Amino acid sequence: MTHFFNGLQIRPISKILHIGQREINIISKFLVTGDLVIVSVYNKNKEERTFHFLHVSDDQWKLIEDTSGTLCVTVYGVRSENYQVVVSGQITLHHKDDNDTIYMLSMNNHTQRTTSLFHIQMEIDDFDVEIRQNVQTTNLQTSTIEFHCPVTRESPKSYIHMLKSDDGCEYIREMKHESDTISCQWNLQSRYKYQYKIFHVKEASTVIHKYMVKSASKCLSFVTHATKSEISELFNLAEKFRAKRLSNRRTTKTIPVPYLYRNKPRNHETIQEAQRTGIMAKYIKDNNGDQSSSINNQIHGLFFSASACKRTKMPPEFSYFGDYRLMIPPQHLLPNLNIYFADFYCQAPKRPHYVTLVLTKPGSVEDVYCSPRLPKLNIHSNKFLYYDPHIGYRVTKACHIECLYTEDINLTSMREKIGVVETNITNVRGRGQSRPEGIPKYEHCEDCNLPKK
Ligand SMILES: [Zn+2]
């Protein structure tokens, strides 16, 4: 009987997989001629795992394995054009079984329960991998992901890559790389959650495409960064929100910026260190705000709020983030910096909205990082935080403006400047400090979320 699958004509396959003396009759309705068949064999006695790469079109499927122990065999049917696992099946061959038994294995749609690539258990050490998301300089719409693996001596280095997308689809392929920096082998969508796993393997035979697993990475979970054009779309949402919020107001839509200010508990190590050394050192940005923001955990800075109290036109008398407050008039920080729009978010229904701006010294590490990733704003013409030569620095009333200043603050020299204030806030509310990991964006708000992918 002939089936069709995604327009492809499919003939049911019934073929013998030879593993040493053992034979497994593999039956599948959904394999097509061009498909790959990847067999993972786990030898329980030896605690060894091997992968074998076959083709549906091969004359015979023959694995060279020691079959004296108990073998857990998982078979994956994989589309060769995109490496997606479409069918899978699992069978255990016990040591005591009769060698003449022909086992039957029906391959079913890849359900990812017992046969998920991410459930493969290893009795070996796992290694840490550092992930870098790079922007292609030739095409700013796409980025590449690189994995930095621990140094191994062999060359070329063979790896098996496994990918799981947020919709549950799984992918597997083997690759050889000359260096320990290996690039992701799939074009990943931006703003999307993925799981990734890398096996470092040794090619046991080039003739039969057998790979012995040497070590495995931990399961890597990450969200791909939003592109610069997506951040521009987010900027448009923020701009729309600002215009809507202030459309009925007869009064001014902005207020002056008397200070850029930041609050922190006085006993916080960064404040104690700053008091001791005279330098308030920047530190790595947390995950606060949009999950796909490219600045999360990537650049160093110090957050300052630019939004004063609308009534008093001064920083609020209370603080959610600790009792120590540093207040710097904007003219001591803002001139000669690049301003990038990074985020627009809220943290719960009916709660205030925030716009995150990144302030960088032109040419700094942070500036070089932000330039291909974030839209740049003009200090004279943007409507969130701007400078008007007649009335000075102004900030919108529509939402809170937070600035990530990406340089250290020299407190000693700053204290000599007019208007710089360090003060004690007695009215500390809430937890009195930020959460170390940050609070994620409220993903169901229609005002500040781009359409889901
Ligand atoms: Zn929102």
Tab-separated table of C-alpha atoms and ligand atoms in Angstrom:
chain	number	residue	atom	x	y	z
A	1	MET	CA	0.000	0.000	0.000
A	2	THR	CA	1.280	3.479	-0.892
A	3	HIS	CA	1.076	6.390	1.551
A	4	PHE	CA	1.701	10.081	1.098
A	5	PHE	CA	3.507	12.155	3.706
A	6	ASN	CA	3.993	15.904	3.088
A	7	GLY	CA	3.457	15.224	-0.603
A	8	LEU	CA	6.125	12.491	-0.694
A	9	GLN	CA	5.206	9.084	-1.904
A	10	ILE	CA	5.987	6.607	0.813
A	11	ARG	CA	6.254	2.877	0.634
A	12	PRO	CA	6.196	0.911	3.851
A	13	ILE	CA	9.680	-0.325	4.651
A	14	SER	CA	10.475	-3.672	6.140
A	15	LYS	CA	14.179	-4.269	6.441
A	16	ILE	CA	16.538	-6.317	8.592
A	17	LEU	CA	18.990	-4.510	10.869
A	18	HIS	CA	21.898	-6.842	11.655
A	19	ILE	CA	23.642	-6.247	14.972
A	20	GLY	CA	26.357	-8.859	15.260
A	21	GLN	CA	24.443	-12.141	15.135
A	22	ARG	CA	21.170	-10.516	16.111
A	23	GLU	CA	18.520	-9.457	13.621
A	24	ILE	CA	15.831	-6.821	14.059
A	25	ASN	CA	13.073	-6.483	11.495
A	26	ILE	CA	12.472	-2.737	11.223
A	27	ILE	CA	9.026	-1.829	9.953
A	28	SER	CA	7.984	1.700	9.125
A	29	LYS	CA	5.240	3.333	7.096
A	30	PHE	CA	6.800	6.743	7.088
A	31	LEU	CA	10.371	6.387	5.843
A	32	VAL	CA	11.194	7.606	2.329
A	33	THR	CA	14.057	6.519	0.113
A	34	GLY	CA	16.292	9.522	0.847
A	35	ASP	CA	15.962	9.250	4.633
A	36	LEU	CA	18.767	8.576	7.069
A	37	VAL	CA	18.525	5.883	9.694
A	38	ILE	CA	20.471	6.615	12.856
A	39	VAL	CA	20.879	3.786	15.327
A	40	SER	CA	21.959	4.466	18.885
A	41	VAL	CA	23.207	1.385	20.738
A	42	TYR	CA	23.789	1.431	24.482
A	43	ASN	CA	25.756	-1.515	25.851
A	44	LYS	CA	24.619	-1.802	29.483
A	45	ASN	CA	27.448	-4.040	30.557
A	46	LYS	CA	30.189	-1.892	29.082
A	47	GLU	CA	28.326	1.394	29.717
A	48	GLU	CA	29.232	2.436	26.182
A	49	ARG	CA	27.125	4.203	23.582
A	50	THR	CA	27.653	4.189	19.852
A	51	PHE	CA	25.846	5.876	16.976
A	52	HIS	CA	25.590	4.357	13.517
A	53	PHE	CA	24.615	6.397	10.482
A	54	LEU	CA	22.834	4.467	7.731
A	55	HIS	CA	20.669	5.281	4.727
A	56	VAL	CA	17.279	3.824	3.901
A	57	SER	CA	18.713	3.103	0.429
A	58	ASP	CA	21.708	1.069	1.740
A	59	ASP	CA	21.786	-2.513	0.459
A	60	GLN	CA	21.953	-3.829	3.971
A	61	TRP	CA	21.943	-2.438	7.464
A	62	LYS	CA	24.785	-4.062	9.354
A	63	LEU	CA	26.255	-2.860	12.656
A	64	ILE	CA	29.477	-4.192	14.080
A	65	GLU	CA	28.805	-4.455	17.809
A	66	ASP	CA	29.729	-6.716	20.665
A	67	THR	CA	26.410	-8.424	21.380
A	68	SER	CA	27.476	-10.375	24.431
A	69	GLY	CA	25.805	-7.895	26.801
A	70	THR	CA	22.355	-6.337	27.028
A	71	LEU	CA	21.883	-3.765	24.267
A	72	CYS	CA	19.354	-0.917	24.265
A	73	VAL	CA	18.784	-0.066	20.627
A	74	THR	CA	17.029	3.112	19.539
A	75	VAL	CA	16.389	3.670	15.844
A	76	TYR	CA	15.644	7.124	14.442
A	77	GLY	CA	14.309	7.837	10.955
A	78	VAL	CA	15.656	11.235	9.902
A	79	ARG	CA	14.830	13.412	6.885
A	80	SER	CA	18.100	14.042	5.052
A	81	GLU	CA	17.161	17.561	3.893
A	82	ASN	CA	16.642	19.051	7.359
A	83	TYR	CA	17.785	16.303	9.778
A	84	GLN	CA	14.424	16.190	11.551
A	85	VAL	CA	13.611	12.986	13.395
A	86	VAL	CA	10.280	11.797	11.988
A	87	VAL	CA	9.981	8.248	13.332
A	88	SER	CA	11.637	6.332	16.118
A	89	GLY	CA	11.473	3.100	17.993
A	90	GLN	CA	13.275	1.367	20.822
A	91	ILE	CA	14.026	-2.245	21.679
A	92	THR	CA	16.168	-4.025	24.274
A	93	LEU	CA	18.158	-7.117	23.285
A	94	HIS	CA	18.886	-9.212	26.354
A	95	HIS	CA	22.069	-11.175	26.691
A	96	LYS	CA	20.167	-14.348	27.545
A	97	ASP	CA	17.926	-14.174	24.447
A	98	ASP	CA	18.317	-16.808	21.802
A	99	ASN	CA	20.632	-15.582	19.031
A	100	ASP	CA	18.278	-16.957	16.391
A	101	THR	CA	15.354	-14.785	17.507
A	102	ILE	CA	14.279	-12.229	14.921
A	103	TYR	CA	13.101	-9.175	16.806
A	104	MET	CA	10.358	-6.919	15.428
A	105	LEU	CA	10.534	-3.131	15.787
A	106	SER	CA	7.742	-0.913	14.488
A	107	MET	CA	8.851	2.662	13.998
A	108	ASN	CA	6.201	5.164	15.079
A	109	ASN	CA	5.887	8.912	14.751
A	110	HIS	CA	8.642	10.385	16.874
A	111	THR	CA	6.770	10.895	20.121
A	112	GLN	CA	9.820	12.026	22.060
A	113	ARG	CA	8.783	10.234	25.183
A	114	THR	CA	11.105	7.300	25.669
A	115	THR	CA	12.946	7.917	22.415
A	116	SER	CA	13.615	11.650	22.823
A	117	LEU	CA	17.157	12.556	21.846
A	118	PHE	CA	17.277	14.531	25.067
A	119	HIS	CA	16.552	11.491	27.227
A	120	ILE	CA	19.716	9.727	26.148
A	121	GLN	CA	21.452	8.876	29.403
A	122	MET	CA	25.209	8.703	29.626
A	123	GLU	CA	27.399	7.312	32.373
A	124	ILE	CA	30.170	9.709	31.461
A	125	ASP	CA	31.201	13.172	32.535
A	126	ASP	CA	29.434	16.016	30.817
A	127	PHE	CA	31.250	19.132	29.699
A	128	ASP	CA	30.357	22.800	29.891
A	129	VAL	CA	29.803	24.717	26.696
A	130	GLU	CA	29.853	28.473	26.310
A	131	ILE	CA	27.287	29.834	23.855
A	132	ARG	CA	27.877	32.954	21.772
A	133	GLN	CA	25.290	34.508	19.501
A	134	ASN	CA	27.001	36.518	16.782
A	135	VAL	CA	25.423	38.943	14.357
A	136	GLN	CA	26.365	38.399	10.727
A	137	THR	CA	27.978	41.611	9.603
A	138	THR	CA	26.985	41.051	5.987
A	139	ASN	CA	23.336	40.495	6.821
A	140	LEU	CA	22.166	42.041	10.068
A	141	GLN	CA	18.930	40.069	9.952
A	142	THR	CA	20.591	36.788	10.788
A	143	SER	CA	22.821	35.656	13.580
A	144	THR	CA	24.944	32.612	14.132
A	145	ILE	CA	25.350	30.621	17.293
A	146	GLU	CA	28.726	29.307	18.298
A	147	PHE	CA	29.485	26.719	20.930
A	148	HIS	CA	32.839	26.813	22.637
A	149	CYS	CA	33.699	23.281	23.711
A	150	PRO	CA	36.561	22.146	25.928
A	151	VAL	CA	39.778	21.603	24.009
A	152	THR	CA	40.190	18.120	22.582
A	153	ARG	CA	43.335	16.934	20.921
A	154	GLU	CA	42.081	15.032	17.910
A	155	SER	CA	41.582	16.777	14.615
A	156	PRO	CA	39.186	16.893	12.916
A	157	LYS	CA	36.897	16.728	15.905
A	158	SER	CA	33.662	14.836	15.392
A	159	TYR	CA	30.486	15.893	17.102
A	160	ILE	CA	26.877	14.835	17.020
A	161	HIS	CA	24.544	17.831	17.346
A	162	MET	CA	21.038	17.461	18.726
A	163	LEU	CA	18.441	20.206	18.626
A	164	LYS	CA	14.947	20.497	20.052
A	165	SER	CA	12.751	23.439	19.115
A	166	ASP	CA	10.036	24.857	21.344
A	167	ASP	CA	7.336	23.145	19.245
A	168	GLY	CA	8.830	19.760	20.204
A	169	CYS	CA	10.552	18.882	16.898
A	170	GLU	CA	13.922	17.165	17.276
A	171	TYR	CA	16.893	17.159	14.912
A	172	ILE	CA	20.168	15.229	14.813
A	173	ARG	CA	23.272	15.308	12.609
A	174	GLU	CA	26.983	14.580	12.821
A	175	MET	CA	29.645	17.118	11.896
A	176	LYS	CA	33.410	17.409	11.825
A	177	HIS	CA	35.056	20.607	12.983
A	178	GLU	CA	38.665	21.694	12.874
A	179	SER	CA	38.520	23.842	16.007
A	180	ASP	CA	36.887	23.695	19.433
A	181	THR	CA	34.609	26.546	18.429
A	182	ILE	CA	31.782	24.926	16.561
A	183	SER	CA	28.950	26.728	14.919
A	184	CYS	CA	25.343	25.682	15.231
A	185	GLN	CA	24.425	23.682	12.167
A	186	TRP	CA	20.853	24.871	11.872
A	187	ASN	CA	19.384	28.218	10.916
A	188	LEU	CA	17.594	29.055	14.112
A	189	GLN	CA	14.709	31.493	14.321
A	190	SER	CA	15.224	34.624	16.367
A	191	ARG	CA	13.262	35.010	19.660
A	192	TYR	CA	12.751	31.271	19.974
A	193	LYS	CA	13.507	28.761	22.737
A	194	TYR	CA	15.799	25.860	21.890
A	195	GLN	CA	17.464	22.969	23.631
A	196	TYR	CA	20.780	21.749	22.337
A	197	LYS	CA	23.091	18.902	23.153
A	198	ILE	CA	26.481	18.050	21.729
A	199	PHE	CA	28.203	14.671	21.862
A	200	HIS	CA	31.912	14.539	21.282
A	201	VAL	CA	32.420	11.283	19.376
A	202	LYS	CA	35.258	9.265	17.976
A	203	GLU	CA	34.815	7.812	14.546
A	204	ALA	CA	35.301	4.080	15.027
A	205	SER	CA	35.108	3.385	11.313
A	206	THR	CA	34.719	5.630	8.287
A	207	VAL	CA	33.470	2.716	6.206
A	208	ILE	CA	30.520	1.872	8.404
A	209	HIS	CA	29.951	5.339	9.934
A	210	LYS	CA	30.145	4.179	13.505
A	211	TYR	CA	30.834	6.690	16.242
A	212	MET	CA	31.787	5.963	19.831
A	213	VAL	CA	30.571	8.622	22.301
A	214	LYS	CA	33.457	10.028	24.330
A	215	SER	CA	31.707	12.804	26.235
A	216	ALA	CA	28.530	14.851	26.165
A	217	SER	CA	27.623	18.442	26.853
A	218	LYS	CA	25.062	19.347	29.458
A	219	CYS	CA	21.657	20.102	27.947
A	220	LEU	CA	21.916	23.688	26.724
A	221	SER	CA	18.737	25.775	26.857
A	222	PHE	CA	18.713	29.204	25.308
A	223	VAL	CA	16.512	31.824	23.692
A	224	THR	CA	17.796	33.193	20.406
A	225	HIS	CA	18.310	36.939	20.460
A	226	ALA	CA	15.915	39.397	18.863
A	227	THR	CA	17.410	40.962	15.730
A	228	LYS	CA	18.053	44.670	15.339
A	229	SER	CA	15.015	45.021	13.090
A	230	GLU	CA	12.829	43.255	15.691
A	231	ILE	CA	14.121	45.658	18.348
A	232	SER	CA	13.175	48.487	15.967
A	233	GLU	CA	9.663	47.004	15.853
A	234	LEU	CA	9.664	46.915	19.658
A	235	PHE	CA	10.735	50.575	19.616
A	236	ASN	CA	7.699	51.291	17.405
A	237	LEU	CA	5.455	49.563	19.977
A	238	ALA	CA	6.967	51.709	22.723
A	239	GLU	CA	6.456	54.814	20.606
A	240	LYS	CA	2.821	53.841	19.933
A	241	PHE	CA	2.274	53.230	23.658
A	242	ARG	CA	3.830	56.590	24.532
A	243	ALA	CA	1.677	58.458	22.006
A	244	LYS	CA	-1.507	56.684	23.144
A	245	ARG	CA	-0.814	57.230	26.835
A	246	LEU	CA	-0.337	60.952	26.391
A	247	SER	CA	-2.859	61.643	23.621
A	248	ASN	CA	-5.505	63.137	25.916
A	249	ARG	CA	-3.186	65.185	28.035
A	250	ARG	CA	-3.333	68.924	27.818
A	251	THR	CA	-0.335	69.300	30.119
A	252	THR	CA	3.243	68.651	29.107
A	253	LYS	CA	4.104	65.155	27.993
A	254	THR	CA	7.562	65.234	29.505
A	255	ILE	CA	9.194	66.231	32.771
A	256	PRO	CA	12.714	67.471	33.468
A	257	VAL	CA	15.461	65.047	34.444
A	258	PRO	CA	16.983	66.501	37.603
A	259	TYR	CA	19.106	63.420	38.172
A	260	LEU	CA	19.946	59.992	36.861
A	261	TYR	CA	19.694	57.980	40.071
A	262	ARG	CA	20.279	54.456	41.256
A	263	ASN	CA	19.337	52.716	44.510
A	264	LYS	CA	21.088	49.801	46.126
A	265	PRO	CA	21.279	48.438	49.682
A	266	ARG	CA	24.100	50.201	51.523
A	267	ASN	CA	25.410	46.848	52.725
A	268	HIS	CA	25.464	45.439	49.152
A	269	GLU	CA	28.954	44.286	48.210
A	270	THR	CA	29.097	46.558	45.140
A	271	ILE	CA	28.339	49.634	47.273
A	272	GLN	CA	30.781	48.617	50.003
A	273	GLU	CA	33.432	48.044	47.351
A	274	ALA	CA	32.651	51.432	45.753
A	275	GLN	CA	32.981	53.191	49.116
A	276	ARG	CA	36.303	51.471	49.708
A	277	THR	CA	37.873	52.012	46.281
A	278	GLY	CA	36.091	55.130	45.032
A	279	ILE	CA	35.062	53.235	41.879
A	280	MET	CA	31.531	51.954	41.378
A	281	ALA	CA	32.266	49.061	39.051
A	282	LYS	CA	29.838	47.996	36.330
A	283	TYR	CA	28.626	44.411	36.416
A	284	ILE	CA	26.896	41.927	34.114
A	285	LYS	CA	23.281	42.706	33.210
A	286	ASP	CA	20.738	40.192	34.545
A	287	ASN	CA	17.720	38.652	32.753
A	288	ASN	CA	15.291	41.406	33.720
A	289	GLY	CA	12.905	42.288	30.871
A	290	ASP	CA	12.543	40.586	27.505
A	291	GLN	CA	13.851	36.986	27.447
A	292	SER	CA	15.254	37.416	23.951
A	293	SER	CA	17.137	40.625	24.660
A	294	SER	CA	20.667	40.376	23.315
A	295	ILE	CA	22.086	42.371	26.234
A	296	ASN	CA	20.990	39.886	28.933
A	297	ASN	CA	24.071	38.349	30.552
A	298	GLN	CA	26.223	39.827	27.789
A	299	ILE	CA	27.203	43.376	28.657
A	300	HIS	CA	28.283	45.146	31.843
A	301	GLY	CA	26.697	48.284	33.196
A	302	LEU	CA	25.051	50.176	36.033
A	303	PHE	CA	21.331	50.910	35.890
A	304	PHE	CA	20.117	54.453	36.480
A	305	SER	CA	16.525	55.644	36.460
A	306	ALA	CA	15.812	58.854	34.540
A	307	SER	CA	12.160	59.113	35.607
A	308	ALA	CA	11.430	61.518	38.432
A	309	CYS	CA	8.178	61.669	40.415
A	310	LYS	CA	5.587	63.456	38.244
A	311	ARG	CA	4.303	65.471	41.227
A	312	THR	CA	7.514	66.577	42.907
A	313	LYS	CA	9.665	66.486	39.733
A	314	MET	CA	12.357	64.865	41.887
A	315	PRO	CA	13.383	61.205	42.377
A	316	PRO	CA	10.712	59.491	44.491
A	317	GLU	CA	11.091	59.658	48.266
A	318	PHE	CA	10.936	55.874	48.505
A	319	SER	CA	13.035	53.090	46.999
A	320	TYR	CA	12.313	49.494	46.062
A	321	PHE	CA	15.968	48.693	45.604
A	322	GLY	CA	17.745	49.655	48.810
A	323	ASP	CA	18.629	52.566	51.075
A	324	TYR	CA	21.710	53.958	49.328
A	325	ARG	CA	21.003	56.365	46.477
A	326	LEU	CA	23.453	57.958	44.075
A	327	MET	CA	22.030	60.930	42.157
A	328	ILE	CA	23.974	62.413	39.226
A	329	PRO	CA	22.753	65.416	37.202
A	330	PRO	CA	22.336	64.178	33.602
A	331	GLN	CA	24.864	66.649	32.194
A	332	HIS	CA	27.612	64.758	34.084
A	333	LEU	CA	26.774	61.438	32.413
A	334	LEU	CA	24.906	61.777	29.133
A	335	PRO	CA	27.014	64.007	26.850
A	336	ASN	CA	29.117	62.261	24.216
A	337	LEU	CA	27.502	58.851	24.732
A	338	ASN	CA	25.682	56.723	22.192
A	339	ILE	CA	22.119	55.861	23.164
A	340	TYR	CA	20.599	52.567	22.071
A	341	PHE	CA	17.020	51.432	22.528
A	342	ALA	CA	17.132	47.948	24.086
A	343	ASP	CA	13.788	46.978	25.603
A	344	PHE	CA	10.165	47.886	26.297
A	345	TYR	CA	8.432	45.740	28.882
A	346	CYS	CA	6.141	45.372	31.879
A	347	GLN	CA	6.237	42.713	34.573
A	348	ALA	CA	2.560	42.050	35.381
A	349	PRO	CA	-0.919	43.116	34.199
A	350	LYS	CA	-1.727	46.789	34.817
A	351	ARG	CA	1.763	47.497	36.091
A	352	PRO	CA	4.017	50.301	34.813
A	353	HIS	CA	5.919	49.980	31.568
A	354	TYR	CA	9.661	50.406	31.276
A	355	VAL	CA	11.908	51.426	28.427
A	356	THR	CA	15.533	50.332	28.694
A	357	LEU	CA	18.167	52.489	27.030
A	358	VAL	CA	21.842	51.552	26.840
A	359	LEU	CA	24.398	54.355	27.141
A	360	THR	CA	27.799	53.550	25.666
A	361	LYS	CA	31.067	55.344	25.169
A	362	PRO	CA	31.657	55.307	21.383
A	363	GLY	CA	34.069	52.516	20.495
A	364	SER	CA	33.815	50.742	23.871
A	365	VAL	CA	33.330	46.971	24.100
A	366	GLU	CA	29.662	47.545	24.904
A	367	ASP	CA	29.273	50.014	22.032
A	368	VAL	CA	30.771	47.551	19.550
A	369	TYR	CA	28.429	44.869	20.924
A	370	CYS	CA	25.269	47.023	20.792
A	371	SER	CA	25.836	48.713	17.439
A	372	PRO	CA	24.826	45.764	15.188
A	373	ARG	CA	22.146	44.566	17.606
A	374	LEU	CA	20.198	47.600	18.839
A	375	PRO	CA	18.719	50.661	17.106
A	376	LYS	CA	20.564	53.866	17.949
A	377	LEU	CA	18.576	56.873	19.156
A	378	ASN	CA	19.346	60.537	18.691
A	379	ILE	CA	19.611	62.434	21.999
A	380	HIS	CA	18.004	65.460	20.354
A	381	SER	CA	15.097	63.841	18.596
A	382	ASN	CA	13.865	60.746	20.447
A	383	LYS	CA	10.828	61.246	22.674
A	384	PHE	CA	11.817	59.053	25.619
A	385	LEU	CA	14.939	60.769	26.970
A	386	TYR	CA	16.260	63.769	25.100
A	387	TYR	CA	18.124	67.055	25.330
A	388	ASP	CA	16.466	70.311	24.333
A	389	PRO	CA	18.945	73.231	24.284
A	390	HIS	CA	16.247	75.556	25.661
A	391	ILE	CA	14.812	73.478	28.479
A	392	GLY	CA	17.490	70.855	29.152
A	393	TYR	CA	17.134	67.098	29.625
A	394	ARG	CA	13.575	65.776	29.476
A	395	VAL	CA	11.976	62.375	29.968
A	396	THR	CA	8.561	61.059	28.900
A	397	LYS	CA	5.744	60.763	31.431
A	398	ALA	CA	4.306	57.702	29.666
A	399	CYS	CA	6.615	55.066	31.119
A	400	HIS	CA	9.694	54.614	33.273
A	401	ILE	CA	12.992	55.212	31.551
A	402	GLU	CA	15.906	53.164	32.789
A	403	CYS	CA	19.416	53.671	31.477
A	404	LEU	CA	22.140	51.056	31.512
A	405	TYR	CA	25.321	53.121	31.806
A	406	THR	CA	28.101	50.866	30.541
A	407	GLU	CA	31.136	52.476	32.205
A	408	ASP	CA	32.415	52.402	35.776
A	409	ILE	CA	31.557	55.460	37.866
A	410	ASN	CA	34.529	57.183	39.464
A	411	LEU	CA	32.835	58.240	42.702
A	412	THR	CA	35.867	60.188	43.901
A	413	SER	CA	35.870	62.546	40.919
A	414	MET	CA	32.071	62.502	40.634
A	415	ARG	CA	31.748	63.801	44.217
A	416	GLU	CA	33.640	66.935	43.201
A	417	LYS	CA	31.083	67.784	40.526
A	418	ILE	CA	28.246	70.193	41.238
A	419	GLY	CA	24.947	68.587	42.122
A	420	VAL	CA	26.101	64.999	42.690
A	421	VAL	CA	24.354	63.604	45.775
A	422	GLU	CA	24.730	60.421	47.786
A	423	THR	CA	21.853	59.973	50.145
A	424	ASN	CA	20.120	57.609	52.518
A	425	ILE	CA	16.527	56.568	51.785
A	426	THR	CA	14.590	55.666	54.906
A	427	ASN	CA	11.427	54.612	53.063
A	428	VAL	CA	12.507	51.311	51.504
A	429	ARG	CA	9.599	49.310	50.091
A	430	GLY	CA	9.100	45.723	48.935
A	431	ARG	CA	12.083	43.409	49.060
A	432	GLY	CA	14.422	46.386	49.152
A	433	GLN	CA	16.636	44.938	46.460
A	434	SER	CA	16.404	43.623	42.939
A	435	ARG	CA	16.182	39.888	42.313
A	436	PRO	CA	19.583	38.541	41.307
A	437	GLU	CA	18.203	36.822	38.211
A	438	GLY	CA	15.847	39.681	37.225
A	439	ILE	CA	12.096	39.579	36.609
A	440	PRO	CA	11.023	38.367	33.160
A	441	LYS	CA	8.772	40.337	30.857
A	442	TYR	CA	5.024	39.708	31.206
A	443	GLU	CA	4.514	37.841	27.949
A	444	HIS	CA	0.750	38.318	27.632
A	445	CYS	CA	0.737	42.110	27.510
A	446	GLU	CA	-0.384	43.274	24.083
A	447	ASP	CA	1.276	46.659	24.446
A	448	CYS	CA	4.870	45.520	24.798
A	449	ASN	CA	5.145	42.121	23.088
A	450	LEU	CA	5.906	41.547	19.424
A	451	PRO	CA	3.686	38.929	17.751
A	452	LYS	CA	4.638	35.419	18.806
A	453	LYS	CA	6.485	33.249	16.307
B	1	ZN	ZN	3.405	45.431	28.776
